[in-house]
Coordinates of C-alpha atoms in Angstrom, one line a residue:
M1 CA -3.3 -2.8 -50.4
T2 CA -3.1 -1.8 -46.8
W3 CA -4.3 1.4 -44.8
S4 CA -1.2 3.0 -44.3
A5 CA -0.7 3.0 -48.3
F6 CA -4.6 3.9 -49.3
L7 CA -5.3 6.6 -47.1
P8 CA -1.7 9.9 -48.1
T9 CA -2.0 8.1 -51.8
F10 CA -5.9 8.1 -51.9
G11 CA -5.2 11.6 -50.0
F12 CA -2.5 12.9 -52.4
L13 CA -4.4 12.5 -55.9
F14 CA -8.6 13.9 -54.1
V15 CA -6.0 17.3 -53.9
V16 CA -4.6 17.0 -56.9
V17 CA -7.9 16.4 -59.0
M18 CA -9.4 19.1 -56.9
L19 CA -6.5 22.0 -57.8
R20 CA -6.7 20.6 -61.8
A21 CA -9.6 20.5 -61.8
N22 CA -11.2 23.8 -59.4
A23 CA -8.3 25.3 -61.4
T24 CA -9.7 25.1 -64.5
Y25 CA -13.0 25.9 -63.3
W26 CA -11.9 29.1 -62.5
L27 CA -9.7 29.9 -65.7
A28 CA -13.3 29.5 -67.8
R29 CA -14.9 31.2 -65.9
G30 CA -11.9 34.0 -66.4
A31 CA -11.7 33.9 -70.0
A32 CA -16.1 33.6 -70.3
A33 CA -15.9 37.1 -68.2
G34 CA -12.5 38.4 -70.1
S35 CA -15.0 38.4 -73.6
R36 CA -17.8 38.9 -72.4
R37 CA -16.0 42.1 -70.9
Y38 CA -14.7 43.0 -74.4
L39 CA -16.9 41.9 -76.8
G40 CA -19.9 43.6 -74.6
S41 CA -22.7 42.1 -74.0
G42 CA -24.6 42.9 -77.1
E43 CA -27.9 45.0 -77.0
G44 CA -30.0 42.8 -73.9
G45 CA -27.5 40.9 -73.1
P46 CA -27.1 37.3 -73.9
S47 CA -28.8 35.6 -77.0
P48 CA -31.5 33.3 -75.5
R49 CA -28.9 30.2 -76.9
W50 CA -27.2 30.9 -74.5
A51 CA -29.8 32.0 -71.2
R52 CA -31.5 28.0 -72.3
A53 CA -27.8 26.8 -72.4
R54 CA -26.1 28.3 -69.3
D55 CA -29.4 26.9 -67.4
L56 CA -28.8 23.9 -68.9
V57 CA -25.6 23.9 -67.5
N58 CA -26.4 25.2 -63.9
R59 CA -29.6 22.8 -64.1
W60 CA -28.4 19.4 -65.2
G61 CA -24.2 20.7 -64.9
P62 CA -23.8 18.8 -61.2
I63 CA -24.6 16.1 -63.1
A64 CA -22.3 16.3 -65.8
V65 CA -19.6 17.0 -63.4
V66 CA -20.0 14.7 -61.0
A67 CA -19.9 11.9 -64.2
C68 CA -16.9 13.5 -65.7
F69 CA -14.7 12.0 -63.2
L70 CA -15.6 8.5 -64.0
T71 CA -14.6 8.8 -68.3
V72 CA -11.7 9.4 -69.7
G73 CA -11.0 12.8 -72.5
I74 CA -13.8 14.9 -71.4
Q75 CA -13.5 16.2 -67.7
T76 CA -11.6 19.9 -68.7
A77 CA -14.1 20.2 -70.8
V78 CA -16.9 19.7 -68.8
I79 CA -15.3 21.3 -65.8
G80 CA -14.4 24.6 -68.1
A81 CA -18.0 24.5 -69.5
A82 CA -19.6 24.4 -65.8
G83 CA -17.2 27.9 -65.6
A84 CA -18.0 29.7 -68.7
A85 CA -21.9 28.9 -67.7
R86 CA -20.5 30.2 -64.5
M87 CA -22.2 27.6 -62.4
P88 CA -23.1 28.6 -58.7
L89 CA -21.0 28.2 -56.4
R90 CA -23.6 26.2 -54.7
R91 CA -23.7 23.8 -56.8
Y92 CA -20.4 23.7 -58.9
L93 CA -18.4 22.6 -55.5
P94 CA -20.4 19.7 -54.1
A95 CA -20.8 18.2 -57.6
V96 CA -16.6 18.6 -58.3
T97 CA -15.8 16.7 -54.1
L98 CA -18.5 14.2 -55.3
G99 CA -16.2 13.9 -58.6
S100 CA -13.2 14.3 -57.1
L101 CA -13.5 11.5 -53.9
L102 CA -14.5 8.9 -56.4
W103 CA -11.7 9.4 -59.5
A104 CA -9.3 9.4 -56.6
T105 CA -11.3 5.9 -54.7
L106 CA -10.6 4.8 -58.3
Y107 CA -6.7 6.1 -59.3
A108 CA -6.3 4.7 -55.9
T109 CA -7.8 0.6 -56.3
V110 CA -7.5 0.3 -59.5
G111 CA -5.7 2.9 -61.2
L112 CA -2.5 1.2 -58.3
A113 CA -3.6 -2.1 -58.7
A114 CA -2.9 -2.0 -62.5
A115 CA 0.2 0.3 -61.9
R116 CA 1.7 -2.7 -59.4
A117 CA 1.0 -6.1 -61.9
W118 CA 2.2 -3.6 -64.4
L119 CA 5.5 -3.8 -62.1
A120 CA 5.7 -7.2 -61.7
A121 CA 4.9 -8.4 -64.2
A122 CA 8.6 -6.2 -65.5
A123 CA 9.9 -8.0 -62.7
R124 CA 9.2 -11.3 -64.1
W125 CA 9.7 -10.7 -68.0
P126 CA 11.4 -8.1 -68.4
G127 CA 11.4 -8.8 -71.8
T128 CA 7.9 -9.2 -72.5
V129 CA 7.0 -5.9 -70.6
A130 CA 9.7 -3.8 -72.8
A131 CA 8.3 -5.4 -76.4
V132 CA 4.9 -4.4 -75.3
A133 CA 5.8 -0.6 -73.8
V134 CA 7.3 -0.2 -77.6
L135 CA 5.0 -1.7 -79.2
L136 CA 2.5 1.1 -77.5
V137 CA 4.7 3.4 -78.0
I138 CA 4.7 3.4 -82.0
T139 CA 1.3 2.7 -82.0
V140 CA 0.7 5.9 -80.0
A141 CA 3.5 8.2 -82.4
L142 CA 1.7 7.3 -85.3
V143 CA -1.8 8.1 -84.8
V144 CA -0.5 10.7 -83.9
W145 CA 1.8 10.5 -87.5
R146 CA -1.2 10.4 -89.2
R147 CA -3.5 12.4 -87.3
G148 CA -1.4 15.0 -88.6
H149 CA -0.5 14.4 -92.1
G150 CA -4.2 13.5 -92.9
D151 CA -4.2 10.0 -95.6
P152 CA -0.9 9.9 -97.7
E153 CA -3.1 8.8 -100.6
T154 CA -6.2 10.9 -101.0
V155 CA -3.6 13.9 -100.3
A156 CA -1.2 12.9 -103.3
A157 CA -3.9 12.6 -105.5
L158 CA -5.6 15.9 -104.3
P159 CA -4.7 19.4 -108.1
T160 CA -0.8 20.7 -106.4
R161 CA -4.2 23.6 -105.5
T162 CA -5.9 21.9 -103.9
R163 CA -3.2 19.8 -101.4
E164 CA -2.3 23.4 -99.8
A165 CA -5.4 24.4 -99.7
V166 CA -6.4 20.6 -97.8
P167 CA -6.2 21.3 -93.8
A168 CA -3.4 19.5 -91.5
S169 CA -5.8 18.3 -89.3
S170 CA -8.9 17.5 -88.7
D171 CA -8.2 19.8 -86.4
D172 CA -7.5 22.9 -88.2
M173 CA -11.1 22.8 -90.0
R174 CA -12.5 23.0 -85.7
S175 CA -10.5 26.8 -85.8

């Protein structure tokens, strides 16, 4: 890849991830402030457990913020936790900037190389690539369907009254 292709891609990805991460931080911070205002701070302010958690996020949170950009699936949770815990901006902004730089670099190099390899394979073997894509879509659909409907044999074996009490998915138990 040439610099003339890398730099605009890197710049675009960096701006997108900075906007998304900071929007998540501020939404979580605003939601936490609103819930504190709505629920009241209690008699003596935040509980000792919440204060300890907030102190941990404020102390170790920058490392978690940077590291979350190198993972898949927990970026929003970590950044939202930083916002909800009101991580100071003097700690958050350098961490999110470094994490965004790492993320943009990773996706502008490895991500684009994978996309180009996929497109080259599609041009060379369109039938094989189409079959792999269809299998991937079917696999994802089955996983999503199974999560939403539970194990059919287990649900079918339950008495009718118990079956009505079984949540549709494990996500229902967390709410």
